[in-house]
Amino acid sequence: MIKINENYLKLKAGYLFPEIGRRTRAYQQGHPQARIIRLGIGDVTLPLPAAVIEAFHRAVDEMSDSATFKGYGPEQGYEFLIRAIIDNDYKSRGVDLSLDEIFVSDGSKCDSGNIQEIFSVANTIAVTDPVYPVYVDTNVMAGRTGAGDERGCYEGIVYMACTPENNFMPEPPEQDVDLIYLCYPNNPTGAVAGCEALARWVAYARAHKAILLFDAAYEAFIRDPAIPHSIFEIPGAREVAIELRSFSKTAGFTGTRCAFTVIPKELQAYTAGGKAVEVNPIWHRRHCTKFNGVSYPVQAAAAATYSQAGKKQVRELVDYYMENARIIRTRLSEFGYQVYGGVDAPYIWLQTPDGMGSWEFFDKLLNEAHVIGTPGAGFGPAGEGFFRLSAFGDRDNVEAAMERIGRLV
Ligand code: MLT
């Protein structure tokens, strides 16, 4: 008799964004005339930059000619892309990486979900709360937790509350944890992490032989020059951190799919007997076994984001979304909402009015303003009482959504 992986039965019924989609479709069916504005999932709306499209087309043409056609590529990514990443994203910030420390992939969601499988199920994981649900759910699937409670907390996970009082950046825990998920600029709160806060995490990880999984998918939205873009800007991080980066939000690749993971050679984990093992070759082995690489045209398109024209066009995309963020922040503040984030990040995190539950506020916005956001409780118990708006909409929709929300107060 075939047995199911019962860990999946512990998961809450639906992944957050499909659940929002389900509720939205149900509402739309009952109200076909309603023009719904979606500021829920952080999905980009502007097309790919021109330099990216040109490179994409060129690469597709190369695939039509036997002289330039490409079959399987290197699983960890083509050298032309990895070199461009190292030179532009890291060298420019004083971080030296070698070619084999970067693994190109089809998304940070996949990488952040897959990475846990190279670590023992006996590890204790710690997450900031509220949190990108993928970090938690993939550990539940792997059997690293017990059951979930009614607030959505799973037994065995250490939840570190992110609140306005700690500027949405918790202190490292008192207890021993092994794998720590940090995402800064943060999804969902829009908070950023300065050098000192990150240095405390690096020190913790070094002292506890733990690993930091640093998700930097939103680094391109940082405006403040004092905020680090990479965990590897923090001294000592190479021995204790993995970094995730993505072209999704930076360059409009949510539907095109390209990202990368950085695993320094110095990073070690330990056998049950305490013997140190390098993590980089283990991820390499896993990557080569389970993944055949991102398609050549997509990698060529990603590399074009680093050309002179590409950089300028990417900057324009980011500026456009950050202007949306500014508009959302400013208008909501004028309406009397307590607002966080949206300055160095494309997410605005607002306190729901009058202590309203976050799903209740979701329903209110949907029913009365036809605006979709993301209820904070969907990101974890500490998200209750908060609500996330994404700045990735188009400008007219953002303006219209603000006008509608303004009419509610
Ligand atoms: C979000 O809205 O939190 C993101 O779009 C999710 C993702 O990047 O997978």
Tab-separated table of C-alpha atoms and ligand atoms in Angstrom:
chain	number	residue	atom	x	y	z
A	1	MET	CA	0.000	0.000	0.000
A	2	ILE	CA	1.429	3.344	-1.056
A	3	LYS	CA	1.765	5.719	1.895
A	4	ILE	CA	1.416	9.475	1.660
A	5	ASN	CA	3.936	11.879	3.197
A	6	GLU	CA	1.770	12.756	6.175
A	7	ASN	CA	3.738	15.922	6.816
A	8	TYR	CA	1.730	17.459	3.979
A	9	LEU	CA	-1.436	16.848	5.985
A	10	LYS	CA	-0.136	19.212	8.664
A	11	LEU	CA	-0.146	22.151	6.253
A	12	LYS	CA	-2.841	24.763	6.344
A	13	ALA	CA	-5.329	24.056	3.546
A	14	GLY	CA	-4.083	26.500	0.900
A	15	TYR	CA	-0.920	28.408	0.148
A	16	LEU	CA	-1.591	32.074	0.938
A	17	PHE	CA	-1.684	33.557	-2.564
A	18	PRO	CA	-3.885	30.869	-4.166
A	19	GLU	CA	-6.270	31.340	-1.206
A	20	ILE	CA	-6.429	35.078	-1.932
A	21	GLY	CA	-6.988	34.260	-5.608
A	22	ARG	CA	-9.802	31.875	-4.675
A	23	ARG	CA	-11.580	34.502	-2.558
A	24	THR	CA	-11.087	37.124	-5.255
A	25	ARG	CA	-12.525	34.888	-7.996
A	26	ALA	CA	-15.513	34.012	-5.813
A	27	TYR	CA	-16.193	37.718	-5.261
A	28	GLN	CA	-15.716	38.539	-8.940
A	29	GLN	CA	-18.174	35.815	-9.937
A	30	GLY	CA	-20.823	37.335	-7.691
A	31	HIS	CA	-19.966	40.892	-8.800
A	32	PRO	CA	-18.925	40.720	-12.459
A	33	GLN	CA	-19.138	44.509	-12.804
A	34	ALA	CA	-16.571	45.182	-10.052
A	35	ARG	CA	-13.199	46.384	-11.367
A	36	ILE	CA	-10.841	44.768	-8.920
A	37	ILE	CA	-7.382	46.253	-8.352
A	38	ARG	CA	-4.761	43.748	-7.283
A	39	LEU	CA	-2.083	44.927	-4.839
A	40	GLY	CA	-1.838	41.519	-3.190
A	41	ILE	CA	0.827	39.164	-4.499
A	42	GLY	CA	4.094	40.925	-5.289
A	43	ASP	CA	3.874	40.336	-9.000
A	44	VAL	CA	5.417	42.861	-11.363
A	45	THR	CA	3.318	44.644	-14.000
A	46	LEU	CA	5.846	46.452	-16.212
A	47	PRO	CA	7.215	44.553	-19.232
A	48	LEU	CA	10.791	43.300	-19.461
A	49	PRO	CA	13.319	46.082	-20.173
A	50	ALA	CA	14.197	46.627	-23.867
A	51	ALA	CA	17.816	45.458	-23.439
A	52	VAL	CA	16.549	42.234	-21.892
A	53	ILE	CA	14.059	41.627	-24.691
A	54	GLU	CA	16.735	42.207	-27.348
A	55	ALA	CA	19.104	39.721	-25.699
A	56	PHE	CA	16.249	37.248	-25.248
A	57	HIS	CA	15.364	37.471	-28.983
A	58	ARG	CA	18.996	37.126	-30.023
A	59	ALA	CA	19.406	34.041	-27.866
A	60	VAL	CA	16.232	32.470	-29.249
A	61	ASP	CA	17.574	33.061	-32.778
A	62	GLU	CA	20.815	31.336	-31.770
A	63	MET	CA	18.740	28.292	-30.826
A	64	SER	CA	17.426	28.124	-34.406
A	65	ASP	CA	20.873	27.690	-35.960
A	66	SER	CA	22.858	24.472	-35.580
A	67	ALA	CA	26.092	26.514	-35.317
A	68	THR	CA	24.890	28.308	-32.186
A	69	PHE	CA	22.230	25.922	-30.873
A	70	LYS	CA	22.625	24.863	-27.229
A	71	GLY	CA	21.412	21.703	-25.528
A	72	TYR	CA	21.946	21.086	-21.828
A	73	GLY	CA	23.933	23.874	-20.260
A	74	PRO	CA	25.980	23.756	-17.071
A	75	GLU	CA	23.524	22.998	-14.238
A	76	GLN	CA	24.886	25.815	-12.094
A	77	GLY	CA	24.561	28.411	-14.867
A	78	TYR	CA	26.523	29.788	-17.818
A	79	GLU	CA	29.807	31.491	-17.006
A	80	PHE	CA	28.814	34.670	-18.862
A	81	LEU	CA	25.939	35.213	-16.410
A	82	ILE	CA	27.858	34.207	-13.300
A	83	ARG	CA	30.723	36.570	-14.194
A	84	ALA	CA	28.283	39.424	-14.734
A	85	ILE	CA	26.685	38.707	-11.338
A	86	ILE	CA	30.032	38.637	-9.542
A	87	ASP	CA	31.333	41.813	-11.191
A	88	ASN	CA	28.186	43.885	-10.880
A	89	ASP	CA	26.391	42.699	-7.773
A	90	TYR	CA	29.321	41.761	-5.560
A	91	LYS	CA	32.729	43.153	-6.619
A	92	SER	CA	31.188	46.596	-6.754
A	93	ARG	CA	30.307	46.225	-3.060
A	94	GLY	CA	33.675	44.849	-1.990
A	95	VAL	CA	32.599	41.190	-1.932
A	96	ASP	CA	34.823	38.658	-3.718
A	97	LEU	CA	33.146	35.497	-4.959
A	98	SER	CA	34.441	32.743	-7.192
A	99	LEU	CA	32.512	31.295	-10.130
A	100	ASP	CA	31.676	28.057	-8.345
A	101	GLU	CA	30.105	29.836	-5.388
A	102	ILE	CA	27.087	30.864	-7.474
A	103	PHE	CA	24.242	28.588	-8.549
A	104	VAL	CA	21.840	29.993	-11.117
A	105	SER	CA	18.285	28.716	-10.719
A	106	ASP	CA	14.719	29.276	-11.822
A	107	GLY	CA	13.680	31.213	-8.740
A	108	SER	CA	14.324	32.142	-5.133
A	109	LYS	CA	11.039	30.546	-4.140
A	110	CYS	CA	12.389	27.198	-5.369
A	111	ASP	CA	15.820	27.779	-3.835
A	112	SER	CA	14.463	28.868	-0.461
A	113	GLY	CA	12.164	25.843	-0.482
A	114	ASN	CA	14.750	23.334	-1.668
A	115	ILE	CA	17.789	24.352	0.366
A	116	GLN	CA	16.481	22.819	3.599
A	117	GLU	CA	16.713	19.307	2.159
A	118	ILE	CA	20.493	19.223	2.368
A	119	PHE	CA	20.261	19.759	6.136
A	120	SER	CA	19.209	17.179	8.713
A	121	VAL	CA	15.538	16.982	9.709
A	122	ALA	CA	16.811	17.131	13.271
A	123	ASN	CA	17.755	20.805	12.863
A	124	THR	CA	15.768	23.488	14.623
A	125	ILE	CA	14.768	26.277	12.308
A	126	ALA	CA	14.013	29.852	13.269
A	127	VAL	CA	11.931	32.284	11.240
A	128	THR	CA	11.018	35.890	11.619
A	129	ASP	CA	7.278	36.302	12.164
A	130	PRO	CA	5.535	37.463	9.928
A	131	VAL	CA	7.399	35.488	7.280
A	132	TYR	CA	7.356	34.479	3.611
A	133	PRO	CA	5.281	31.265	3.974
A	134	VAL	CA	7.572	29.135	1.774
A	135	TYR	CA	10.265	28.963	4.481
A	136	VAL	CA	7.839	27.447	6.975
A	137	ASP	CA	5.776	25.242	4.682
A	138	THR	CA	8.786	23.533	3.108
A	139	ASN	CA	10.118	22.646	6.550
A	140	VAL	CA	6.707	21.269	7.504
A	141	MET	CA	6.702	19.159	4.317
A	142	ALA	CA	10.152	17.856	5.190
A	143	GLY	CA	9.014	16.682	8.624
A	144	ARG	CA	11.035	19.174	10.603
A	145	THR	CA	8.001	20.251	12.672
A	146	GLY	CA	5.105	18.931	14.669
A	147	ALA	CA	1.498	19.916	14.142
A	148	GLY	CA	0.284	23.458	13.514
A	149	ASP	CA	-1.907	25.241	16.046
A	150	GLU	CA	-4.956	27.394	15.396
A	151	ARG	CA	-2.762	30.493	14.922
A	152	GLY	CA	-0.730	28.716	12.245
A	153	CYS	CA	2.363	28.107	14.422
A	154	TYR	CA	4.081	24.755	13.981
A	155	GLU	CA	5.552	22.890	16.895
A	156	GLY	CA	9.350	22.856	16.771
A	157	ILE	CA	9.810	26.112	14.823
A	158	VAL	CA	11.200	29.108	16.666
A	159	TYR	CA	9.125	32.161	15.687
A	160	MET	CA	10.816	35.518	16.245
A	161	ALA	CA	8.209	38.258	16.378
A	162	CYS	CA	8.822	41.313	14.211
A	163	THR	CA	6.922	44.248	15.606
A	164	PRO	CA	7.000	48.028	15.320
A	165	GLU	CA	8.763	48.026	18.722
A	166	ASN	CA	11.792	46.120	17.392
A	167	ASN	CA	11.629	47.811	13.962
A	168	PHE	CA	10.662	44.421	12.527
A	169	MET	CA	14.155	43.054	13.233
A	170	PRO	CA	14.271	40.623	16.176
A	171	GLU	CA	17.342	39.964	18.279
A	172	PRO	CA	18.907	36.519	17.900
A	173	PRO	CA	17.202	34.006	20.229
A	174	GLU	CA	18.557	32.914	23.614
A	175	GLN	CA	18.324	29.261	22.672
A	176	ASP	CA	20.284	27.212	20.107
A	177	VAL	CA	18.793	27.192	16.612
A	178	ASP	CA	20.455	25.754	13.527
A	179	LEU	CA	18.977	27.265	10.379
A	180	ILE	CA	17.770	30.860	10.479
A	181	TYR	CA	15.730	32.425	7.687
A	182	LEU	CA	16.239	36.175	7.292
A	183	CYS	CA	14.760	38.246	4.465
A	184	TYR	CA	15.860	41.888	4.197
A	185	PRO	CA	14.546	44.137	2.720
A	186	ASN	CA	11.776	42.222	4.340
A	187	ASN	CA	8.815	40.553	2.798
A	188	PRO	CA	6.200	41.311	4.106
A	189	THR	CA	6.992	44.219	6.451
A	190	GLY	CA	9.185	46.274	4.100
A	191	ALA	CA	11.741	46.712	6.922
A	192	VAL	CA	15.478	46.826	6.246
A	193	ALA	CA	18.452	45.509	8.196
A	194	GLY	CA	21.479	47.647	8.926
A	195	CYS	CA	25.058	46.443	9.309
A	196	GLU	CA	24.922	46.292	13.098
A	197	ALA	CA	21.789	44.152	13.219
A	198	LEU	CA	23.176	41.778	10.602
A	199	ALA	CA	26.515	41.623	12.413
A	200	ARG	CA	24.659	40.401	15.539
A	201	TRP	CA	23.146	37.585	13.449
A	202	VAL	CA	26.504	36.660	11.960
A	203	ALA	CA	28.019	36.577	15.455
A	204	TYR	CA	25.153	34.384	16.676
A	205	ALA	CA	25.536	31.969	13.766
A	206	ARG	CA	29.298	31.715	14.305
A	207	ALA	CA	28.904	31.127	18.052
A	208	HIS	CA	26.141	28.518	17.603
A	209	LYS	CA	27.505	26.811	14.447
A	210	ALA	CA	24.257	27.808	12.755
A	211	ILE	CA	23.556	28.879	9.174
A	212	LEU	CA	21.786	32.061	8.076
A	213	LEU	CA	19.671	31.753	4.964
A	214	PHE	CA	19.651	35.360	3.801
A	215	ASP	CA	16.986	36.130	1.226
A	216	ALA	CA	18.012	39.327	-0.573
A	217	ALA	CA	15.397	39.136	-3.337
A	218	TYR	CA	14.472	42.787	-2.752
A	219	GLU	CA	17.964	44.323	-2.434
A	220	ALA	CA	17.527	46.398	-5.615
A	221	PHE	CA	14.895	48.474	-3.825
A	222	ILE	CA	17.290	49.734	-1.131
A	223	ARG	CA	17.744	53.521	-1.378
A	224	ASP	CA	19.621	54.241	1.840
A	225	PRO	CA	23.369	53.941	1.078
A	226	ALA	CA	24.070	52.781	4.639
A	227	ILE	CA	22.007	49.593	4.215
A	228	PRO	CA	23.987	46.543	3.034
A	229	HIS	CA	22.727	44.772	-0.088
A	230	SER	CA	24.416	41.478	0.704
A	231	ILE	CA	24.985	39.543	3.916
A	232	PHE	CA	28.540	39.051	2.645
A	233	GLU	CA	29.229	42.740	3.257
A	234	ILE	CA	29.268	41.744	6.942
A	235	PRO	CA	32.686	40.472	8.096
A	236	GLY	CA	32.628	36.771	8.962
A	237	ALA	CA	29.443	36.033	7.001
A	238	ARG	CA	31.150	33.801	4.433
A	239	GLU	CA	31.522	31.063	7.072
A	240	VAL	CA	27.863	31.102	8.126
A	241	ALA	CA	25.577	32.398	5.382
A	242	ILE	CA	23.825	31.446	2.172
A	243	GLU	CA	22.364	34.269	0.088
A	244	LEU	CA	19.426	34.175	-2.300
A	245	ARG	CA	19.000	36.715	-5.096
A	246	SER	CA	16.414	36.987	-7.841
A	247	PHE	CA	15.809	38.790	-11.128
A	248	SER	CA	12.046	38.512	-10.517
A	249	LYS	CA	11.273	41.799	-8.816
A	250	THR	CA	14.457	43.617	-9.846
A	251	ALA	CA	14.042	43.184	-13.592
A	252	GLY	CA	10.508	41.909	-14.165
A	253	PHE	CA	11.356	38.182	-14.342
A	254	THR	CA	8.437	36.758	-12.312
A	255	GLY	CA	7.144	35.053	-15.460
A	256	THR	CA	10.566	34.543	-17.047
A	257	ARG	CA	12.234	32.853	-14.046
A	258	CYS	CA	15.849	33.417	-13.112
A	259	ALA	CA	17.556	33.693	-9.740
A	260	PHE	CA	20.715	32.544	-8.020
A	261	THR	CA	22.028	31.246	-4.718
A	262	VAL	CA	25.444	32.056	-3.288
A	263	ILE	CA	27.141	29.400	-1.144
A	264	PRO	CA	30.684	30.335	-0.104
A	265	LYS	CA	33.321	27.613	0.034
A	266	GLU	CA	33.971	28.294	3.728
A	267	LEU	CA	30.411	27.441	4.746
A	268	GLN	CA	30.243	24.292	6.837
A	269	ALA	CA	27.606	22.091	8.434
A	270	TYR	CA	28.245	19.114	10.691
A	271	THR	CA	27.588	15.384	10.804
A	272	ALA	CA	25.791	13.892	13.814
A	273	GLY	CA	29.272	12.979	15.056
A	274	GLY	CA	30.403	16.632	14.837
A	275	LYS	CA	32.592	16.357	11.724
A	276	ALA	CA	32.593	19.523	9.603
A	277	VAL	CA	31.385	19.147	6.001
A	278	GLU	CA	31.518	21.778	3.237
A	279	VAL	CA	28.034	22.807	2.144
A	280	ASN	CA	28.938	24.092	-1.340
A	281	PRO	CA	29.763	20.677	-2.897
A	282	ILE	CA	26.666	19.155	-1.330
A	283	TRP	CA	24.396	21.791	-2.869
A	284	HIS	CA	26.305	21.342	-6.146
A	285	ARG	CA	25.572	17.610	-6.009
A	286	ARG	CA	21.922	18.242	-5.273
A	287	HIS	CA	21.600	20.916	-7.966
A	288	CYS	CA	23.203	18.709	-10.637
A	289	THR	CA	21.039	15.746	-9.699
A	290	LYS	CA	17.687	17.492	-9.545
A	291	PHE	CA	18.044	20.426	-11.933
A	292	ASN	CA	19.151	20.833	-15.533
A	293	GLY	CA	19.793	24.544	-15.501
A	294	VAL	CA	17.880	27.639	-16.537
A	295	SER	CA	17.265	27.856	-20.287
A	296	TYR	CA	19.964	29.585	-22.330
A	297	PRO	CA	17.710	32.403	-23.631
A	298	VAL	CA	16.587	33.229	-20.096
A	299	GLN	CA	20.173	33.395	-18.839
A	300	ALA	CA	21.126	35.584	-21.806
A	301	ALA	CA	18.181	37.826	-20.931
A	302	ALA	CA	19.270	37.960	-17.278
A	303	ALA	CA	22.852	38.841	-18.252
A	304	ALA	CA	21.500	41.772	-20.280
A	305	THR	CA	20.303	43.405	-17.053
A	306	TYR	CA	23.999	44.117	-16.407
A	307	SER	CA	24.699	45.835	-19.729
A	308	GLN	CA	24.907	49.615	-19.625
A	309	ALA	CA	21.458	50.006	-21.180
A	310	GLY	CA	20.081	47.142	-19.088
A	311	LYS	CA	21.238	48.701	-15.822
A	312	LYS	CA	19.629	52.015	-16.712
A	313	GLN	CA	16.351	50.350	-17.695
A	314	VAL	CA	16.305	48.188	-14.564
A	315	ARG	CA	16.869	51.310	-12.466
A	316	GLU	CA	13.861	52.894	-14.209
A	317	LEU	CA	11.685	49.874	-13.362
A	318	VAL	CA	12.741	49.961	-9.746
A	319	ASP	CA	12.191	53.738	-9.573
A	320	TYR	CA	8.706	53.341	-10.995
A	321	TYR	CA	7.718	50.820	-8.331
A	322	MET	CA	9.333	52.865	-5.584
A	323	GLU	CA	7.308	55.884	-6.672
A	324	ASN	CA	4.220	53.672	-6.296
A	325	ALA	CA	5.451	52.782	-2.818
A	326	ARG	CA	5.856	56.470	-1.979
A	327	ILE	CA	2.339	57.242	-3.210
A	328	ILE	CA	0.834	54.386	-1.190
A	329	ARG	CA	2.744	55.345	1.948
A	330	THR	CA	1.897	59.020	1.679
A	331	ARG	CA	-1.767	58.588	0.875
A	332	LEU	CA	-2.360	55.985	3.577
A	333	SER	CA	-0.623	58.179	6.155
A	334	GLU	CA	-2.848	61.078	5.101
A	335	PHE	CA	-5.880	58.846	5.632
A	336	GLY	CA	-4.657	58.188	9.175
A	337	TYR	CA	-3.223	54.691	8.764
A	338	GLN	CA	-0.104	53.700	10.654
A	339	VAL	CA	2.228	52.686	7.833
A	340	TYR	CA	5.605	50.905	7.758
A	341	GLY	CA	7.994	49.884	4.967
A	342	GLY	CA	7.824	51.184	1.414
A	343	VAL	CA	10.986	53.311	1.693
A	344	ASP	CA	13.725	50.777	0.888
A	345	ALA	CA	11.344	47.995	-0.082
A	346	PRO	CA	8.386	47.522	-2.422
A	347	TYR	CA	5.967	46.443	0.327
A	348	ILE	CA	3.865	48.670	2.547
A	349	TRP	CA	2.842	47.185	5.873
A	350	LEU	CA	-0.054	48.919	7.522
A	351	GLN	CA	-1.808	48.503	10.795
A	352	THR	CA	-5.441	47.548	10.290
A	353	PRO	CA	-7.816	50.207	11.618
A	354	ASP	CA	-9.649	49.834	14.938
A	355	GLY	CA	-7.916	46.553	15.765
A	356	MET	CA	-9.678	44.843	12.866
A	357	GLY	CA	-8.525	41.297	12.051
A	358	SER	CA	-6.375	41.170	8.939
A	359	TRP	CA	-8.690	38.802	6.996
A	360	GLU	CA	-11.629	40.970	8.068
A	361	PHE	CA	-9.817	43.997	6.631
A	362	PHE	CA	-9.083	41.982	3.461
A	363	ASP	CA	-12.825	41.328	3.055
A	364	LYS	CA	-13.657	44.973	3.761
A	365	LEU	CA	-11.231	46.243	1.106
A	366	LEU	CA	-12.441	43.642	-1.375
A	367	ASN	CA	-16.140	44.290	-0.761
A	368	GLU	CA	-16.102	48.046	-0.318
A	369	ALA	CA	-13.134	49.240	-2.400
A	370	HIS	CA	-12.551	46.313	-4.758
A	371	VAL	CA	-8.885	46.399	-3.783
A	372	ILE	CA	-6.885	43.255	-3.039
A	373	GLY	CA	-4.070	43.233	-0.520
A	374	THR	CA	-2.530	40.496	1.600
A	375	PRO	CA	-3.729	39.880	5.162
A	376	GLY	CA	-0.839	39.980	7.620
A	377	ALA	CA	-2.077	36.872	9.444
A	378	GLY	CA	-1.327	34.893	6.269
A	379	PHE	CA	2.375	35.501	6.968
A	380	GLY	CA	2.266	34.276	10.561
A	381	PRO	CA	0.683	35.050	13.926
A	382	ALA	CA	2.609	38.304	14.463
A	383	GLY	CA	1.132	39.537	11.174
A	384	GLU	CA	-2.358	39.617	12.687
A	385	GLY	CA	-3.577	43.206	12.843
A	386	PHE	CA	-1.478	44.159	9.811
A	387	PHE	CA	-1.999	44.190	6.072
A	388	ARG	CA	0.439	44.240	3.129
A	389	LEU	CA	0.095	46.267	-0.041
A	390	SER	CA	2.419	45.633	-2.949
A	391	ALA	CA	3.949	48.524	-4.908
A	392	PHE	CA	4.227	46.411	-8.080
A	393	GLY	CA	0.940	47.590	-9.590
A	394	ASP	CA	0.604	49.991	-12.472
A	395	ARG	CA	0.476	53.674	-11.583
A	396	ASP	CA	-3.134	54.311	-12.567
A	397	ASN	CA	-4.283	51.352	-10.517
A	398	VAL	CA	-2.224	52.439	-7.528
A	399	GLU	CA	-3.725	55.952	-7.710
A	400	ALA	CA	-7.247	54.549	-8.140
A	401	ALA	CA	-6.772	52.098	-5.255
A	402	MET	CA	-5.657	54.928	-2.968
A	403	GLU	CA	-8.649	57.025	-3.958
A	404	ARG	CA	-11.001	54.145	-3.180
A	405	ILE	CA	-9.339	53.400	0.160
A	406	GLY	CA	-9.531	57.130	0.961
A	407	ARG	CA	-13.290	57.031	0.444
A	408	LEU	CA	-13.601	54.330	3.127
A	409	VAL	CA	-12.402	56.543	5.968
B	1	MLT	C1	4.937	37.846	-2.494
B	1	MLT	O1	3.949	38.462	-2.884
B	1	MLT	O2	5.185	37.677	-1.300
B	1	MLT	C2	5.861	37.294	-3.518
B	1	MLT	O3	5.463	37.653	-4.790
B	1	MLT	C3	5.895	35.860	-3.450
B	1	MLT	C4	7.028	35.296	-4.224
B	1	MLT	O4	7.973	35.986	-4.599
B	1	MLT	O5	6.961	34.086	-4.427
